[in-house]
Short mmCIF file of C-alpha atoms and ligand atoms in Angstrom, two decimals:
data_model
loop_
_atom_site.label_atom_id
_atom_site.label_comp_id
_atom_site.label_asym_id
_atom_site.label_seq_id
_atom_site.Cartn_x
_atom_site.Cartn_y
_atom_site.Cartn_z
CA MET A 1 145.00 104.05 126.61
CA PRO A 2 144.04 100.87 128.54
CA TYR A 3 145.14 98.77 125.56
CA THR A 4 148.45 100.62 125.42
CA GLU A 5 148.99 99.98 129.11
CA ALA A 6 148.00 96.34 128.72
CA THR A 7 150.45 96.02 125.82
CA LEU A 8 153.28 97.38 127.92
CA MET A 9 152.33 95.10 130.81
CA GLU A 10 152.50 92.18 128.41
CA VAL A 11 155.86 93.40 127.11
CA TYR A 12 157.17 93.40 130.69
CA ARG A 13 155.78 89.92 131.29
CA TYR A 14 156.94 88.41 128.02
CA GLY A 15 160.21 90.31 127.85
CA VAL A 16 161.05 89.53 131.49
CA SER A 17 164.10 91.74 131.24
CA ALA A 18 165.43 90.41 134.52
CA PRO A 19 164.82 86.64 134.34
CA VAL A 20 166.24 86.21 137.82
CA GLY A 21 165.94 88.91 140.43
CA LEU A 22 168.99 90.30 142.14
CA PRO A 23 170.57 87.98 144.68
CA LYS A 24 169.19 88.18 148.21
CA SER A 25 170.16 86.38 151.38
CA THR A 26 168.01 84.60 153.96
CA THR A 27 168.13 86.23 157.39
CA ARG A 28 167.16 83.06 159.27
CA ASP A 29 166.83 79.30 158.81
CA MET A 30 163.65 78.61 156.93
CA THR A 31 161.67 76.01 155.04
CA PHE A 32 160.16 76.77 151.66
CA ARG A 33 158.03 74.15 149.94
CA GLY A 34 159.74 71.42 151.91
CA PHE A 35 163.26 72.67 151.22
CA LYS A 36 165.34 73.64 154.24
CA ILE A 37 167.21 76.86 153.54
CA PRO A 38 169.80 77.82 156.16
CA LYS A 39 170.40 81.37 157.29
CA ASN A 40 172.69 83.45 155.02
CA THR A 41 171.96 81.41 151.89
CA MET A 42 171.92 83.34 148.63
CA VAL A 43 168.49 83.11 147.03
CA MET A 44 167.25 84.43 143.70
CA VAL A 45 163.70 84.59 142.38
CA ASN A 46 163.21 82.87 139.05
CA GLN A 47 161.01 85.54 137.51
CA TRP A 48 161.17 83.88 134.13
CA ALA A 49 159.50 80.75 135.53
CA VAL A 50 156.83 82.87 137.20
CA HIS A 51 156.05 84.82 134.03
CA TYR A 52 155.88 81.71 131.87
CA ASN A 53 154.08 79.44 134.35
CA GLN A 54 151.40 77.61 132.38
CA ASP A 55 149.34 77.11 135.54
CA HIS A 56 148.98 80.86 135.92
CA TRP A 57 149.03 82.16 132.38
CA ASP A 58 146.97 81.13 129.40
CA GLU A 59 149.39 80.46 126.52
CA PRO A 60 152.34 82.17 128.22
CA PHE A 61 154.52 81.98 125.11
CA LYS A 62 152.09 84.13 123.14
CA ILE A 63 151.94 87.89 123.33
CA LYS A 64 148.37 88.73 124.38
CA PRO A 65 147.83 92.20 125.87
CA GLU A 66 144.14 91.25 126.28
CA ARG A 67 145.08 89.08 129.24
CA PHE A 68 145.40 92.29 131.26
CA LEU A 69 142.00 93.69 130.19
CA ASP A 70 138.48 92.87 131.34
CA ALA A 71 135.75 91.70 128.93
CA SER A 72 134.86 95.29 127.98
CA GLY A 73 138.47 95.89 126.96
CA LEU A 74 138.35 99.19 128.82
CA GLN A 75 139.53 98.26 132.29
CA LEU A 76 142.92 96.96 133.26
CA ILE A 77 142.91 93.81 135.34
CA LYS A 78 145.12 93.90 138.40
CA PRO A 79 147.88 91.36 137.77
CA THR A 80 148.16 88.41 140.11
CA GLU A 81 151.21 87.65 142.21
CA SER A 82 152.53 85.73 139.19
CA TYR A 83 153.54 89.04 137.70
CA MET A 84 156.73 90.60 138.99
CA PRO A 85 158.66 92.37 136.22
CA PHE A 86 160.12 94.79 138.76
CA GLY A 87 160.63 92.26 141.52
CA LEU A 88 158.79 92.15 144.81
CA GLY A 89 159.08 93.39 148.34
CA ARG A 90 161.28 95.98 149.98
CA ARG A 91 164.14 95.47 147.54
CA SER A 92 162.07 95.64 144.38
CA CYS A 93 163.14 97.95 141.55
CA LEU A 94 163.80 101.46 142.72
CA GLY A 95 163.23 102.83 139.23
CA GLU A 96 159.87 101.14 138.58
CA ASN A 97 157.69 104.25 138.42
CA PHE A 98 160.31 106.23 136.55
CA ALA A 99 160.86 103.43 134.00
CA LYS A 100 157.14 102.80 133.48
CA GLY A 101 156.40 106.50 132.98
CA GLU A 102 159.24 107.04 130.52
CA ILE A 103 158.50 103.90 128.54
CA PHE A 104 154.81 104.78 128.32
CA ILE A 105 155.59 108.25 126.94
CA LEU A 106 158.17 106.95 124.48
CA PHE A 107 155.89 104.12 123.33
CA CYS A 108 152.91 106.47 122.74
CA TRP A 109 155.13 108.98 120.99
CA LEU A 110 156.63 106.40 118.63
CA PHE A 111 153.44 104.52 117.78
CA GLY A 112 151.36 107.68 117.57
CA ARG A 113 153.63 109.29 115.00
CA TYR A 114 155.16 106.45 113.04
CA SER A 115 154.09 103.20 111.44
CA PHE A 116 156.31 100.15 111.66
CA THR A 117 156.20 97.49 108.98
CA LYS A 118 158.29 94.51 108.11
CA VAL A 119 160.74 94.56 105.22
CA PRO A 120 159.07 93.37 101.96
CA GLY A 121 159.90 89.77 101.23
CA ARG A 122 160.72 89.10 104.88
CA GLU A 123 157.22 89.33 106.32
CA GLY A 124 157.43 85.81 107.73
CA GLU A 125 160.45 86.69 109.85
CA SER A 126 159.77 87.06 113.55
CA LEU A 127 160.92 90.30 115.11
CA ILE A 128 160.70 88.94 118.60
CA ARG A 129 163.43 86.35 118.35
CA LYS A 130 165.25 86.61 121.59
CA ASP A 131 168.86 86.08 122.43
CA GLU A 132 168.55 83.34 125.00
CA SER A 133 172.17 83.31 126.07
CA GLN A 134 172.37 83.53 129.83
CA GLY A 135 172.89 86.84 131.49
CA LEU A 136 171.42 89.08 134.14
CA THR A 137 169.39 90.86 131.52
CA GLN A 138 168.59 87.96 129.33
CA TYR A 139 166.26 88.16 126.40
CA HIS A 140 167.39 91.16 124.51
CA PRO A 141 166.28 90.93 120.88
CA TYR A 142 168.62 90.07 118.05
CA PRO A 143 169.24 92.95 115.63
CA TYR A 144 166.31 93.36 113.24
CA GLU A 145 165.18 95.66 110.46
CA VAL A 146 161.81 97.37 110.08
CA ILE A 147 160.51 100.14 107.88
CA VAL A 148 159.51 103.21 109.86
CA ARG A 149 157.24 105.79 108.20
CA LYS A 150 156.03 109.08 109.58
CA LEU A 151 152.23 109.06 109.80
C1 HEM B 201 161.75 98.35 132.31
C2 HEM B 201 162.73 98.79 133.12
C3 HEM B 201 163.17 98.08 134.37
C4 HEM B 201 162.91 96.82 134.81
C5 HEM B 201 162.06 95.73 134.15
C6 HEM B 201 163.58 96.67 136.08
C7 HEM B 201 163.56 95.51 136.84
C8 HEM B 201 164.24 95.37 138.04
C9 HEM B 201 164.27 94.14 138.79
C10 HEM B 201 163.55 92.85 138.44
C11 HEM B 201 165.02 94.36 139.89
C12 HEM B 201 165.38 93.34 140.99
C13 HEM B 201 164.32 93.37 142.05
C14 HEM B 201 164.41 92.18 142.97
O1 HEM B 201 165.45 91.53 143.02
O2 HEM B 201 163.40 91.89 143.66
C15 HEM B 201 165.48 95.73 139.84
C16 HEM B 201 166.25 96.34 140.80
C17 HEM B 201 166.63 97.65 140.78
N1 HEM B 201 166.34 98.56 139.79
FE1 HEM B 201 165.24 98.23 138.12
N2 HEM B 201 164.22 97.83 136.39
C18 HEM B 201 163.99 98.73 135.39
C19 HEM B 201 164.44 100.04 135.33
C20 HEM B 201 165.12 100.69 136.32
C21 HEM B 201 165.52 102.09 136.29
C22 HEM B 201 165.19 103.06 135.15
C23 HEM B 201 166.19 102.34 137.44
C24 HEM B 201 166.81 103.60 137.95
C25 HEM B 201 166.47 104.80 137.53
C26 HEM B 201 166.24 101.09 138.20
C27 HEM B 201 166.84 100.95 139.42
C28 HEM B 201 166.90 99.78 140.14
C29 HEM B 201 167.60 99.61 141.41
C30 HEM B 201 168.37 100.70 142.15
C31 HEM B 201 167.43 98.29 141.81
C32 HEM B 201 167.97 97.63 143.09
C33 HEM B 201 166.96 97.80 144.20
C34 HEM B 201 167.43 97.20 145.50
O3 HEM B 201 168.19 96.22 145.47
O4 HEM B 201 167.01 97.67 146.56
N3 HEM B 201 165.58 100.12 137.49
N4 HEM B 201 164.99 96.31 138.70
#
């Protein structure tokens, strides 16, 4: 179970389904890292940059569920503030708990009952190629084929 959870946490980090958070607006004049931001300026969090920040993540472009597990592999490590798949603060995702619960159940159901293998002759093909065209929900996968067998 911890490995399953760590895998999903890594999917949320790597997949960063919302590369930029929803637009927000500053409520007062402020300074952030030397930049003056006037009141009522639209600001957006670059979650993609946070999730792929090489200063905070070891090999951010690799999928490594182990990064969320301790040395025993049995305990989940609490993610740092460089992890925000559902945004942060008062206006973070309203559906976070619902989404996480549903995805966990679906994921366990699928991988507990079926095996997924690549199509013979196309084993070298990556299934995680991502459509990098810009959009609010960037990074959806291109269509792909796999062989699904009931276990
Ligand atoms: C894996 C699934 C999901 C991910 C990764 C996700 C991610 C996000 C992110 C990043 C935001 C913007 C937060 C911010 O700007 O700080 C957001 C907002 C929101 N999400 Fe989700 N979301 C997911 C599923 C859902 C579901 C299933 C629902 C509803 C049932 C939902 C409802 C909302 C709502 C209502 C907001 C706007 C919150 C506000 O502005 O106050 N989300 N989500």
